[in-house]
Amino acid sequence: MEILISLSAALIGGLLLSRVAKRLKLPAVTAYLVTGLLLGPFCLGAFKINGLGFPSMEAVERLNILSQVALGFIAFTIGNEFRVSQLKTMGRQAIVVGILQAVAATVLVDLALILLHLVRPGIISVSSAITLGAIAAATAPAATLMVVRQYKADGPMTRLLLMVVAIDDAVGLVLFSASFGVAMALESGAVSVITVLVEPVIEIILSLGLGAVAGLALYWVEQFFHSRSKRLSISIGFVLLTAGLSMKEFEVGGVHCGFSLLLVCMMTGTLFCNICDFSEELMSRVDGWTAPLFVLFFVLSGAELDLSVLRNPSVLLIGIIYIIIRSLGKYIGSYGSCSLTGCDPKIQKYLGITLLPQAGVALGMAITAQALADGAVVRSVVLFSVLVYELVGPALTKRALLAAGEIQPEGRTSARKKNG
């Protein structure tokens, strides 16, 4: 009973607050995140009233399965952007930008935090500095997709953006595995080639392989059904299946093997959309079905934002440096790579701003980083940055897309009608 009432409060509260956000010209996703903060354990949840909010982090984590499912559908939807026709026109640009903007953010954050270590050795270690540098590469696709959906954004920058945030997941995985392996080596004195080089490559290959098999299987099964409702149900079933399978972990000959949920579901959507002639219609129906799921996802994400990190001055100092330098790295990296690949000047100017949101993937990396001697510092800094990026990032993404001319200005024409 308490779970159902809490979920209803999250869904209804998020939607009601989105009306306030609209008056303030803010994206709805910002309202959902704020709703989560209000219902979370640091606000209304602290009163411990049954059904009113989430009384503890454990209460929020019990609903983590909803977040995993939502991420699966987000990745499946982004896979729709990797159609062969689009890959022919901007595939090279997406790969170059996806790699260089992530590497630029990692390198700049590494340098800034290592310099901070040299000036104030007691605040942060070198191992934590290079780990945070790798985490800086990660970009959250969820908030970006929600802004694109809400305002029906469309154009070359929007299409490139969705491809870049998908590629970013694979690049970030490699950078984090390599950096974290080096960080562990600095603390233990032993370098594991398997951890640094082999395991991230295996994870990417396994994820893309599982996603490809699931995409082919989905296409094969869909052909047995002709009604729209049954085809929709089959698609939902396959996304749930791939999201579940991607959580599987195992070892082969001492090598840890696992999957990336985002890469698996993205590859499922990519392959299915490229071989199925009715995929466009089906994807639009899936989008409609997932709307309330995404609201819950962002409300729960807001409830997970830990306000206690604001009490630590050292975390605030490192966090501010991390946010400023990461933002600079994302902007410089995307600007330079867009110039290198001949992108339109508007894309060069505004794409980097849309790559700032950071959430689930970064938090997952931070949990892994707790194995470091001062891993708690890494986790706290990432929690602080996620708090800032999730609340500010969607609004910046909207402004960038608006400035690039891919969202119609509100008050003149309905963005839903114009871009729909």
C-alpha atoms as one frame of an Amber mdcrd trajectory, in Angstrom:
protein
   0.000   0.000   0.000   2.738   2.468   0.961   4.671   1.783  -2.250   1.612
   2.332  -4.439   0.679   5.558  -2.652   4.272   6.823  -2.883   4.383   6.044
  -6.620   1.068   7.816  -7.173   2.340  10.851  -5.250   5.500  10.803  -7.385
   3.593  10.586 -10.669   0.831  13.079  -9.867   3.174  15.481  -8.042   5.650
  15.463 -10.913   2.976  16.200 -13.486   1.426  18.998 -11.414   4.802  20.652
 -10.823   5.529  20.442 -14.559   2.746  23.008 -15.065   4.663  25.394 -12.818
   7.854  24.644 -14.764   6.069  25.488 -18.010   5.165  28.947 -16.697   8.825
  29.441 -15.778   9.834  28.210 -19.263  11.732  25.268 -17.757  11.741  21.719
 -19.166   9.315  19.287 -17.531  12.211  17.020 -16.545  13.446  19.729 -14.159
  10.037  19.696 -12.449  10.180  15.906 -12.096  13.618  16.096 -10.475  12.513
  18.824  -8.067   9.441  16.745  -7.195  11.774  13.886  -6.333  13.838  16.158
  -4.098  10.693  17.327  -2.298   9.397  13.777  -1.804  12.838  12.422  -0.935
  14.322  11.548   2.454  15.763  15.057   2.935  12.411  16.873   2.638   8.884
  15.456   3.041  10.221  11.938   3.433  12.014  13.026   6.592   8.633  13.308
   8.367   8.207   9.513   8.028   4.532   9.800   7.113   3.384   6.571   5.483
   2.801   7.021   1.771   3.989  10.652   1.690   7.318  10.592  -0.054  10.268
   8.292   0.498  11.432   8.092   4.142  14.928   6.754   3.356  17.398   6.045
   0.562  16.622   2.357   1.029  12.967   3.070   0.183  14.057   4.732  -3.071
  16.528   1.965  -3.919  13.779  -0.654  -3.564  12.215   0.885  -6.661  15.476
   0.775  -8.605  13.980  -1.807 -10.978  11.735   0.940 -12.424  14.792   3.071
 -13.156  16.535   0.167 -14.884  13.497  -0.518 -17.054  13.187   3.182 -17.948
  16.858   3.310 -18.958  16.266   0.265 -21.138  13.455   2.021 -23.006  15.518
   5.220 -23.283  18.382   3.306 -24.891  15.963   1.376 -27.140  14.508   4.698
 -28.342  17.941   6.215 -28.981  18.780   3.144 -31.080  16.187   4.442 -33.527
  18.586   7.298 -34.366  21.200   4.915 -35.780  19.442   4.261 -39.051  21.671
   3.499 -42.026  20.471   6.620 -43.831  21.612   8.822 -40.926  24.849   6.920
 -40.395  25.787   7.604 -44.017  25.360  11.354 -43.560  26.716  11.919 -40.045
  28.088   8.596 -38.755  31.723   9.737 -39.028  30.920  13.015 -37.293  29.118
  11.247 -34.453  32.009   8.838 -33.839  34.692  11.553 -33.917  32.696  13.943
 -31.707  31.633  11.136 -29.353  35.237  10.117 -28.745  36.994  13.481 -28.664
  34.539  15.308 -26.375  34.753  12.472 -23.836  38.558  12.337 -23.980  38.832
  16.141 -23.681  36.678  16.176 -20.534  38.706  13.333 -19.002  42.100  14.904
 -19.743  41.170  18.378 -18.464  39.585  17.069 -15.242  42.612  14.797 -14.703
  45.004  17.746 -15.033  42.933  20.061 -12.812  42.473  17.551  -9.993  46.082
  16.328 -10.101  47.145  19.982  -9.822  44.808  20.313  -6.819  46.505  17.248
  -5.305  49.933  18.838  -5.757  48.727  22.045  -4.060  46.627  20.355  -1.339
  47.683  16.666  -1.069  45.343  16.004   1.855  42.169  16.840  -0.084  42.357
  14.314  -2.919  44.712  11.525  -3.990  46.084  11.009  -7.510  44.134   7.755
  -7.863  40.854   9.499  -7.042  41.754  12.403  -9.344  42.220  10.210 -12.425
  39.110   8.191 -11.550  37.006  11.352 -11.406  38.551  12.375 -14.722  37.225
   9.203 -16.334  33.784   9.629 -14.759  33.697  13.129 -16.290  33.390  11.519
 -19.737  29.924  10.096 -18.996  26.860  11.931 -20.300  23.300  11.054 -19.245
  21.083  10.281 -22.257  17.814  10.322 -20.300  17.472  14.058 -19.592  18.583
  14.913 -23.127  16.001  12.590 -24.691  13.220  13.981 -22.491  13.964  17.570
 -23.546  14.070  16.540 -27.209  10.737  14.759 -26.809   8.962  17.505 -24.890
   9.796  20.236 -27.385   9.740  17.998 -30.476  13.258  19.178 -31.300  14.465
  18.165 -34.744  17.342  19.033 -37.009  20.974  18.073 -37.687  22.193  19.016
 -34.198  19.449  17.032 -32.458  20.159  13.943 -34.558  23.906  14.270 -33.985
  23.349  14.840 -30.253  21.348  11.624 -29.778  23.985   9.616 -31.633  26.816
  11.188 -29.617  25.236  10.489 -26.205  24.810   6.845 -27.246  28.437   6.514
 -28.406  29.530   8.325 -25.253  28.430   5.333 -23.147  30.892   2.988 -24.850
  33.720   5.553 -24.793  33.085   6.352 -21.131  33.142   2.654 -20.245  36.583
   2.186 -21.805  37.995   5.373 -20.261  36.681   4.516 -16.809  37.903   0.904
 -16.873  41.377   1.976 -17.983  41.618   4.876 -15.505  40.204   2.910 -12.584
  42.633   0.076 -13.337  45.540   2.541 -13.223  44.155   4.052 -10.010  44.000
   0.646  -8.335  47.520  -0.061  -9.558  48.787   3.164  -7.954  47.359   2.037
  -4.628  48.317  -1.638  -4.806  51.473  -1.428  -6.893  50.279  -4.052  -9.397
  48.826  -3.362 -12.857  46.097  -5.695 -14.139  46.114  -5.717 -17.949  42.905
  -7.745 -17.910  41.048  -5.136 -15.859  42.444  -2.151 -17.750  42.211  -3.382
 -21.347  40.455  -6.714 -21.745  37.310  -6.483 -19.600  35.931  -3.180 -21.001
  36.376  -4.398 -24.586  34.692  -7.701 -23.736  31.791  -5.869 -22.096  31.230
  -3.731 -25.195  31.439  -6.738 -27.551  29.097  -8.838 -25.399  26.624  -5.954
 -25.066  26.492  -5.250 -28.792  26.281  -8.986 -29.544  23.394  -9.571 -27.124
  21.613  -6.484 -28.444  22.009  -7.636 -32.055  20.595 -11.093 -31.258  17.672
  -9.501 -29.381  16.988  -7.115 -32.275  16.873  -9.978 -34.787  14.671 -12.053
 -32.471  12.300  -9.118 -31.960  11.922  -8.667 -35.735  11.277 -12.390 -36.215
   8.639 -12.570 -33.484   6.902  -9.348 -34.577   6.122 -10.927 -37.968   3.711
 -13.384 -36.340   1.453 -10.513 -35.210  -0.390  -7.868 -37.194  -2.406  -5.899
 -34.646  -0.756  -2.759 -33.330  -1.473  -3.566 -29.686   0.142  -7.013 -29.897
   3.195  -5.700 -31.697   3.521  -3.019 -29.021   3.253  -5.662 -26.285   5.939
  -7.796 -27.944   8.277  -4.800 -28.199   7.776  -3.969 -24.525   8.389  -7.600
 -23.607  11.685  -7.654 -25.504  12.951  -4.442 -23.905  12.174  -5.919 -20.487
  13.967  -9.126 -21.525  17.101  -7.355 -22.748  17.170  -5.094 -19.669  16.964
  -8.170 -17.455  19.622 -10.136 -19.350  22.005  -7.160 -19.293  22.175  -7.407
 -15.493  23.796 -10.848 -15.740  27.443 -11.104 -14.669  29.792 -14.079 -14.853
  33.480 -15.043 -14.975  35.362 -16.974 -17.642  38.923 -17.979 -16.851  39.289
 -15.283 -14.229  37.972 -12.573 -16.568  34.905 -10.736 -15.288  32.209 -10.513
 -17.971  29.136  -8.349 -17.901  26.871  -6.190 -20.037  26.030  -2.515 -20.362
  22.251  -2.076 -20.144  22.367   1.043 -22.305  24.478  -0.560 -25.045  22.404
  -3.763 -25.119  19.047  -1.999 -25.442  20.452   0.601 -27.827  21.759  -2.121
 -30.153  18.413  -3.934 -29.964  16.638  -0.776 -31.106  19.257  -0.014 -33.780
  19.098  -3.407 -35.476  15.321  -3.685 -35.220  14.739  -0.221 -36.698  17.069
  -0.910 -39.629  15.479  -4.203 -40.708  11.799  -3.642 -39.843   9.686  -1.642
 -42.317   7.053  -0.712 -39.712   9.491   0.304 -36.969   8.749   4.061 -37.182
   5.089   3.592 -36.281   5.917   1.050 -33.589   8.539   3.306 -31.978   6.026
   6.173 -31.764   3.590   3.861 -29.959   6.322   2.727 -27.557   7.078   6.402
 -26.828   3.467   6.965 -25.802   3.406   3.913 -23.537   6.601   4.902 -21.696
   5.583   8.498 -20.844   4.470   7.790 -17.222   7.440   5.437 -16.716   9.851
   8.241 -17.594   8.105  10.633 -15.181   8.611   8.108 -12.371  12.225   7.583
 -13.456  13.105  11.253 -13.041  11.141  11.687  -9.822  13.011   8.694  -8.362
  16.280  10.161  -9.682  15.498  13.388  -7.847  14.701  11.479  -4.648  18.135
   9.811  -4.892  19.985  13.137  -4.915  21.863  13.226  -1.617  21.782  16.710
  -0.098  24.065  15.647   2.778  27.116  16.091   0.502  26.616  19.851   0.759
  27.866  19.753   4.374  31.480  18.848   3.434  33.627  21.859   2.364  36.273
  19.645   0.726  33.643  17.879  -1.393  32.197  21.256  -2.401  35.642  22.537
  -3.450  36.483  19.436  -5.492  32.946  19.350  -6.874  33.019  22.960  -8.067
  36.379  22.398  -9.795  35.063  19.138 -11.296  31.876  20.785 -12.638  33.645
  23.822 -14.129  36.490  21.887 -15.752  34.260  19.032 -16.992  31.875  21.546
 -18.562  34.826  23.296 -20.188  36.175  19.956 -21.457  32.830  18.927 -22.947
  32.461  22.287 -24.677  36.021  22.524 -26.002  36.034  18.856 -27.047  32.759
  19.093 -28.938  33.610  22.478 -30.485  36.982  21.268 -31.716  35.720  17.911
 -33.009  32.730  19.550 -34.729  35.089  22.007 -36.438  37.352  19.114 -37.430
  34.486  17.180 -39.058  32.961  20.188 -40.825  29.783  20.563 -38.790  27.566
  23.613 -39.156  28.781  26.629 -37.089  25.615  26.460 -34.939  26.369  22.852
 -34.049  29.963  23.766 -33.201  28.734  26.519 -30.895  25.893  24.798 -29.072
  26.430  21.014 -29.078  28.811  21.038 -26.091  26.173  22.670 -23.878  23.759
  19.793 -24.508  26.338  17.219 -23.352  26.525  18.431 -19.736  23.782  16.321
 -18.009  25.196  13.512 -15.891  23.389  10.899 -13.801  22.995   7.117 -13.659
  26.103   5.955 -15.534  28.322   8.319 -13.535  26.765   7.160 -10.255  27.361
   3.537 -11.225  31.025   4.326 -11.866  31.225   6.156  -8.528  29.931   3.084
  -6.699  32.693   1.001  -8.301  35.236   3.684  -7.343  34.419   3.213  -3.652
  37.002   0.422  -3.711  39.689   3.138  -3.658  41.198   4.252  -0.361  39.284
   7.539  -0.503  36.506   6.250  -2.738  33.932   7.923  -0.492  35.249  11.287
  -1.694  34.797  10.252  -5.326  31.210   9.162  -4.673  30.380  12.383  -2.800
  31.836  14.577  -5.548  29.848  12.705  -8.208  26.666  12.988  -6.116  27.219
  16.748  -5.822  27.869  17.134  -9.562  24.812  15.050 -10.447  22.719  17.264
  -8.154  23.870  20.348 -10.076  23.873  18.872 -13.574  20.469  17.227 -13.296
  18.804  20.420 -12.103  20.598  22.793 -14.496  21.431  20.548 -17.467  17.929
  20.130 -18.984  17.339  23.890 -19.025  20.720  24.455 -20.714  19.936  21.741
 -23.265  16.641  23.432 -24.076  18.314  26.839 -24.490  21.027  25.375 -26.740
  18.495  23.616 -28.987  16.399  26.795 -29.078  19.425  28.908 -30.032  20.356
  26.387 -32.724  16.888  26.824 -34.232  15.777  23.233 -33.598  13.016  24.147
 -31.132  10.362  26.684 -32.082  10.265  29.663 -29.651   7.402  29.316 -27.170
   4.644  31.884 -27.444   4.806  32.127 -31.240   4.046  28.670 -32.532   3.254
  25.439 -30.777   6.464  23.434 -30.761   4.396  20.259 -30.693   2.530  21.198
 -33.890   5.409  22.790 -35.728   7.999  20.089 -35.136   5.516  17.233 -34.928
